[in-house]
Amino acid sequence: MGWAALVVVAASAATLGVHGAGEEGIRAVIRLTARTSFVLFTAAFAASALARRWPGRTTRWLLANRRQVGVSFAVSHAVHLLAILALARLQPVFTDASILIAVLGYVAIAAMTATSFDRTAAWLGPRQWRRLHLTAGYYIWAVFLASYLPRTILESPAYAPFVVVLLVVLALRLTAGRGYVPSASTSALRSKYTSFR
């Protein structure tokens, strides 16, 4: 998690160094952190389905470290928010509707992050924890889709891979079922690292 945060912050600083601290540089940081957030979120969101569908060392590692990946996503998106706020000082960024969507998205991220630790998860309880993380996770998924799908249609097919990944992740989660029965050691890891289920 610390390494992920360091990489995101360092890459953002390097981007500003290349493009400058004006509008061009800030927009470049927004694009960069949108993509790092996308990768981290989809990895955490798909971890359980991937482990069920294709059990192996890599998917088990991802499942065991899902909480750290999810919190790393929150860090990346916090940097993304700072860049958006910096751009908003230079020109209008949000419409009324987009402000509401963005605020709800960050509320969802904050709620998932706050309950990604043993003490807060235990305080919330397993049923409420699962309900919160499912609802917030699918909301964030929908926000990413609402961001990339119109761009794919109206701006450039270069955004299409993001849409494809989101749809594949959704299909995996809906079809993976419970066919994968983990080993005892993996079950212990899953009970400890349960964020972004």
Short mmCIF file of C-alpha atoms in Angstrom, two decimals:
data_model
loop_
_atom_site.label_atom_id
_atom_site.label_comp_id
_atom_site.label_asym_id
_atom_site.label_seq_id
_atom_site.Cartn_x
_atom_site.Cartn_y
_atom_site.Cartn_z
CA MET A 1 0.00 0.00 0.00
CA GLY A 2 2.84 2.36 0.86
CA TRP A 3 4.67 1.53 -2.35
CA ALA A 4 1.52 2.10 -4.40
CA ALA A 5 1.01 5.50 -2.78
CA LEU A 6 4.64 6.41 -3.36
CA VAL A 7 4.46 5.41 -7.02
CA VAL A 8 1.26 7.39 -7.62
CA VAL A 9 2.60 10.52 -5.90
CA ALA A 10 6.00 10.25 -7.62
CA ALA A 11 4.40 9.70 -11.03
CA SER A 12 2.10 12.68 -10.49
CA ALA A 13 5.05 14.88 -9.49
CA ALA A 14 7.01 13.69 -12.54
CA THR A 15 4.02 14.46 -14.76
CA LEU A 16 3.86 18.00 -13.39
CA GLY A 17 7.60 18.28 -13.95
CA VAL A 18 7.19 17.38 -17.61
CA HIS A 19 4.00 19.32 -18.40
CA GLY A 20 4.28 22.14 -15.87
CA ALA A 21 2.02 23.08 -12.98
CA GLY A 22 -0.53 24.86 -15.17
CA GLU A 23 -3.70 23.54 -16.74
CA GLU A 24 -1.91 21.12 -19.07
CA GLY A 25 0.05 19.53 -16.25
CA ILE A 26 -2.96 19.27 -13.95
CA ARG A 27 -5.03 17.64 -16.68
CA ALA A 28 -2.21 15.16 -17.29
CA VAL A 29 -2.19 14.26 -13.58
CA ILE A 30 -5.97 13.81 -13.65
CA ARG A 31 -5.66 11.40 -16.59
CA LEU A 32 -2.77 9.55 -14.92
CA THR A 33 -4.49 9.09 -11.58
CA ALA A 34 -7.76 8.13 -13.24
CA ARG A 35 -5.91 5.23 -14.86
CA THR A 36 -3.98 4.17 -11.76
CA SER A 37 -7.24 4.28 -9.81
CA PHE A 38 -8.96 2.24 -12.51
CA VAL A 39 -6.30 -0.48 -12.41
CA LEU A 40 -6.27 -0.70 -8.61
CA PHE A 41 -10.05 -0.66 -8.30
CA THR A 42 -10.70 -3.31 -10.94
CA ALA A 43 -7.99 -5.53 -9.42
CA ALA A 44 -9.60 -5.33 -5.97
CA PHE A 45 -13.14 -5.57 -7.32
CA ALA A 46 -12.38 -8.67 -9.39
CA ALA A 47 -10.14 -10.44 -6.85
CA SER A 48 -12.73 -12.80 -5.41
CA ALA A 49 -14.18 -13.75 -8.80
CA LEU A 50 -10.73 -14.31 -10.29
CA ALA A 51 -9.74 -16.59 -7.40
CA ARG A 52 -12.90 -18.63 -7.86
CA ARG A 53 -12.60 -18.84 -11.62
CA TRP A 54 -8.84 -19.40 -11.91
CA PRO A 55 -7.40 -20.52 -8.57
CA GLY A 56 -3.64 -20.16 -8.57
CA ARG A 57 -0.73 -18.42 -6.92
CA THR A 58 -1.37 -15.03 -8.56
CA THR A 59 -5.11 -14.92 -7.91
CA ARG A 60 -4.65 -16.14 -4.35
CA TRP A 61 -2.06 -13.43 -3.76
CA LEU A 62 -4.46 -10.83 -5.13
CA LEU A 63 -7.26 -12.15 -2.94
CA ALA A 64 -5.03 -12.14 0.15
CA ASN A 65 -3.92 -8.57 -0.56
CA ARG A 66 -7.25 -7.23 -1.74
CA ARG A 67 -7.60 -4.92 1.24
CA GLN A 68 -4.23 -3.28 0.55
CA VAL A 69 -5.04 -2.95 -3.14
CA GLY A 70 -8.39 -1.38 -2.30
CA VAL A 71 -6.88 1.14 0.09
CA SER A 72 -4.19 1.90 -2.51
CA PHE A 73 -7.03 2.72 -4.91
CA ALA A 74 -8.40 5.15 -2.32
CA VAL A 75 -5.00 6.85 -2.06
CA SER A 76 -4.72 7.12 -5.84
CA HIS A 77 -8.19 8.60 -6.10
CA ALA A 78 -7.43 11.08 -3.32
CA VAL A 79 -4.57 12.40 -5.47
CA HIS A 80 -7.02 12.43 -8.40
CA LEU A 81 -9.40 14.57 -6.33
CA LEU A 82 -6.64 17.02 -5.39
CA ALA A 83 -5.81 17.44 -9.07
CA ILE A 84 -9.47 18.05 -9.94
CA LEU A 85 -9.77 20.66 -7.19
CA ALA A 86 -6.61 22.34 -8.50
CA LEU A 87 -8.11 22.45 -11.99
CA ALA A 88 -11.40 23.79 -10.61
CA ARG A 89 -9.51 26.85 -9.39
CA LEU A 90 -8.58 27.62 -13.01
CA GLN A 91 -11.88 26.86 -14.74
CA PRO A 92 -15.33 25.32 -14.10
CA VAL A 93 -15.08 21.55 -13.85
CA PHE A 94 -18.38 20.26 -12.52
CA THR A 95 -22.01 20.57 -13.49
CA ASP A 96 -24.63 20.18 -10.77
CA ALA A 97 -25.20 16.52 -11.67
CA SER A 98 -21.51 15.65 -11.89
CA ILE A 99 -20.85 17.20 -8.48
CA LEU A 100 -23.47 14.92 -6.91
CA ILE A 101 -22.10 11.82 -8.66
CA ALA A 102 -18.53 12.69 -7.65
CA VAL A 103 -19.44 13.42 -4.03
CA LEU A 104 -21.36 10.14 -3.71
CA GLY A 105 -18.42 8.32 -5.29
CA TYR A 106 -15.98 9.72 -2.78
CA VAL A 107 -18.40 8.99 0.06
CA ALA A 108 -18.48 5.37 -1.15
CA ILE A 109 -14.68 5.23 -1.32
CA ALA A 110 -14.35 6.76 2.15
CA ALA A 111 -16.85 4.30 3.62
CA MET A 112 -15.10 1.30 2.08
CA THR A 113 -11.70 2.53 3.18
CA ALA A 114 -12.81 3.31 6.74
CA THR A 115 -14.21 -0.21 7.10
CA SER A 116 -11.22 -1.95 5.53
CA PHE A 117 -9.50 -2.40 8.89
CA ASP A 118 -10.10 -5.20 11.37
CA ARG A 119 -11.48 -3.03 14.17
CA THR A 120 -13.93 -1.03 12.06
CA ALA A 121 -15.02 -4.12 10.11
CA ALA A 122 -15.71 -5.96 13.37
CA TRP A 123 -17.61 -2.95 14.71
CA LEU A 124 -19.81 -2.86 11.60
CA GLY A 125 -20.51 -6.59 11.61
CA PRO A 126 -20.20 -9.05 8.69
CA ARG A 127 -23.70 -8.61 7.25
CA GLN A 128 -23.63 -4.81 7.22
CA TRP A 129 -20.02 -4.84 6.08
CA ARG A 130 -20.85 -7.01 3.07
CA ARG A 131 -23.88 -4.90 2.20
CA LEU A 132 -21.84 -1.69 2.37
CA HIS A 133 -18.95 -3.02 0.29
CA LEU A 134 -21.19 -4.57 -2.35
CA THR A 135 -23.28 -1.41 -2.75
CA ALA A 136 -20.30 0.97 -2.72
CA GLY A 137 -18.22 -1.27 -4.99
CA TYR A 138 -20.92 -1.49 -7.64
CA TYR A 139 -21.55 2.25 -7.40
CA ILE A 140 -17.87 2.99 -8.04
CA TRP A 141 -17.92 0.49 -10.92
CA ALA A 142 -20.90 2.35 -12.40
CA VAL A 143 -19.13 5.70 -12.02
CA PHE A 144 -16.15 4.39 -13.99
CA LEU A 145 -18.47 3.03 -16.67
CA ALA A 146 -20.38 6.34 -16.85
CA SER A 147 -17.05 8.10 -17.26
CA TYR A 148 -15.56 5.93 -20.01
CA LEU A 149 -18.57 4.78 -22.05
CA PRO A 150 -19.67 8.26 -23.26
CA ARG A 151 -16.04 9.10 -24.10
CA THR A 152 -15.79 5.90 -26.13
CA ILE A 153 -18.91 6.81 -28.11
CA LEU A 154 -18.45 10.57 -28.43
CA GLU A 155 -14.69 11.17 -28.31
CA SER A 156 -12.41 8.28 -29.15
CA PRO A 157 -12.37 4.47 -29.39
CA ALA A 158 -9.15 4.65 -27.35
CA TYR A 159 -11.40 4.58 -24.27
CA ALA A 160 -13.02 1.30 -25.36
CA PRO A 161 -10.52 -0.97 -23.53
CA PHE A 162 -11.59 0.55 -20.21
CA VAL A 163 -15.24 -0.23 -20.98
CA VAL A 164 -14.35 -3.77 -22.04
CA VAL A 165 -12.42 -4.39 -18.81
CA LEU A 166 -15.32 -3.09 -16.71
CA LEU A 167 -17.81 -5.33 -18.52
CA VAL A 168 -15.52 -8.36 -18.24
CA VAL A 169 -15.08 -7.75 -14.50
CA LEU A 170 -18.85 -7.47 -14.09
CA ALA A 171 -19.39 -10.70 -16.04
CA LEU A 172 -16.79 -12.48 -13.90
CA ARG A 173 -18.43 -11.36 -10.68
CA LEU A 174 -21.90 -12.40 -11.88
CA THR A 175 -20.87 -15.78 -13.28
CA ALA A 176 -18.01 -16.94 -11.05
CA GLY A 177 -20.48 -18.24 -8.46
CA ARG A 178 -19.02 -20.33 -5.69
CA GLY A 179 -17.41 -23.03 -7.76
CA TYR A 180 -13.96 -22.34 -6.33
CA VAL A 181 -13.50 -24.01 -2.94
CA PRO A 182 -10.38 -22.54 -1.29
CA SER A 183 -7.88 -24.50 0.73
CA ALA A 184 -7.73 -24.09 4.49
CA SER A 185 -4.79 -21.68 4.23
CA THR A 186 -6.57 -19.59 1.61
CA SER A 187 -9.72 -19.57 3.72
CA ALA A 188 -7.72 -18.11 6.59
CA LEU A 189 -6.34 -15.42 4.33
CA ARG A 190 -9.79 -14.61 3.01
CA SER A 191 -11.17 -14.23 6.50
CA LYS A 192 -8.41 -11.76 7.31
CA TYR A 193 -8.37 -9.78 4.08
CA THR A 194 -11.99 -9.25 3.20
CA SER A 195 -12.18 -5.75 1.77
CA PHE A 196 -13.73 -4.99 -1.65
CA ARG A 197 -15.47 -8.38 -1.79
#
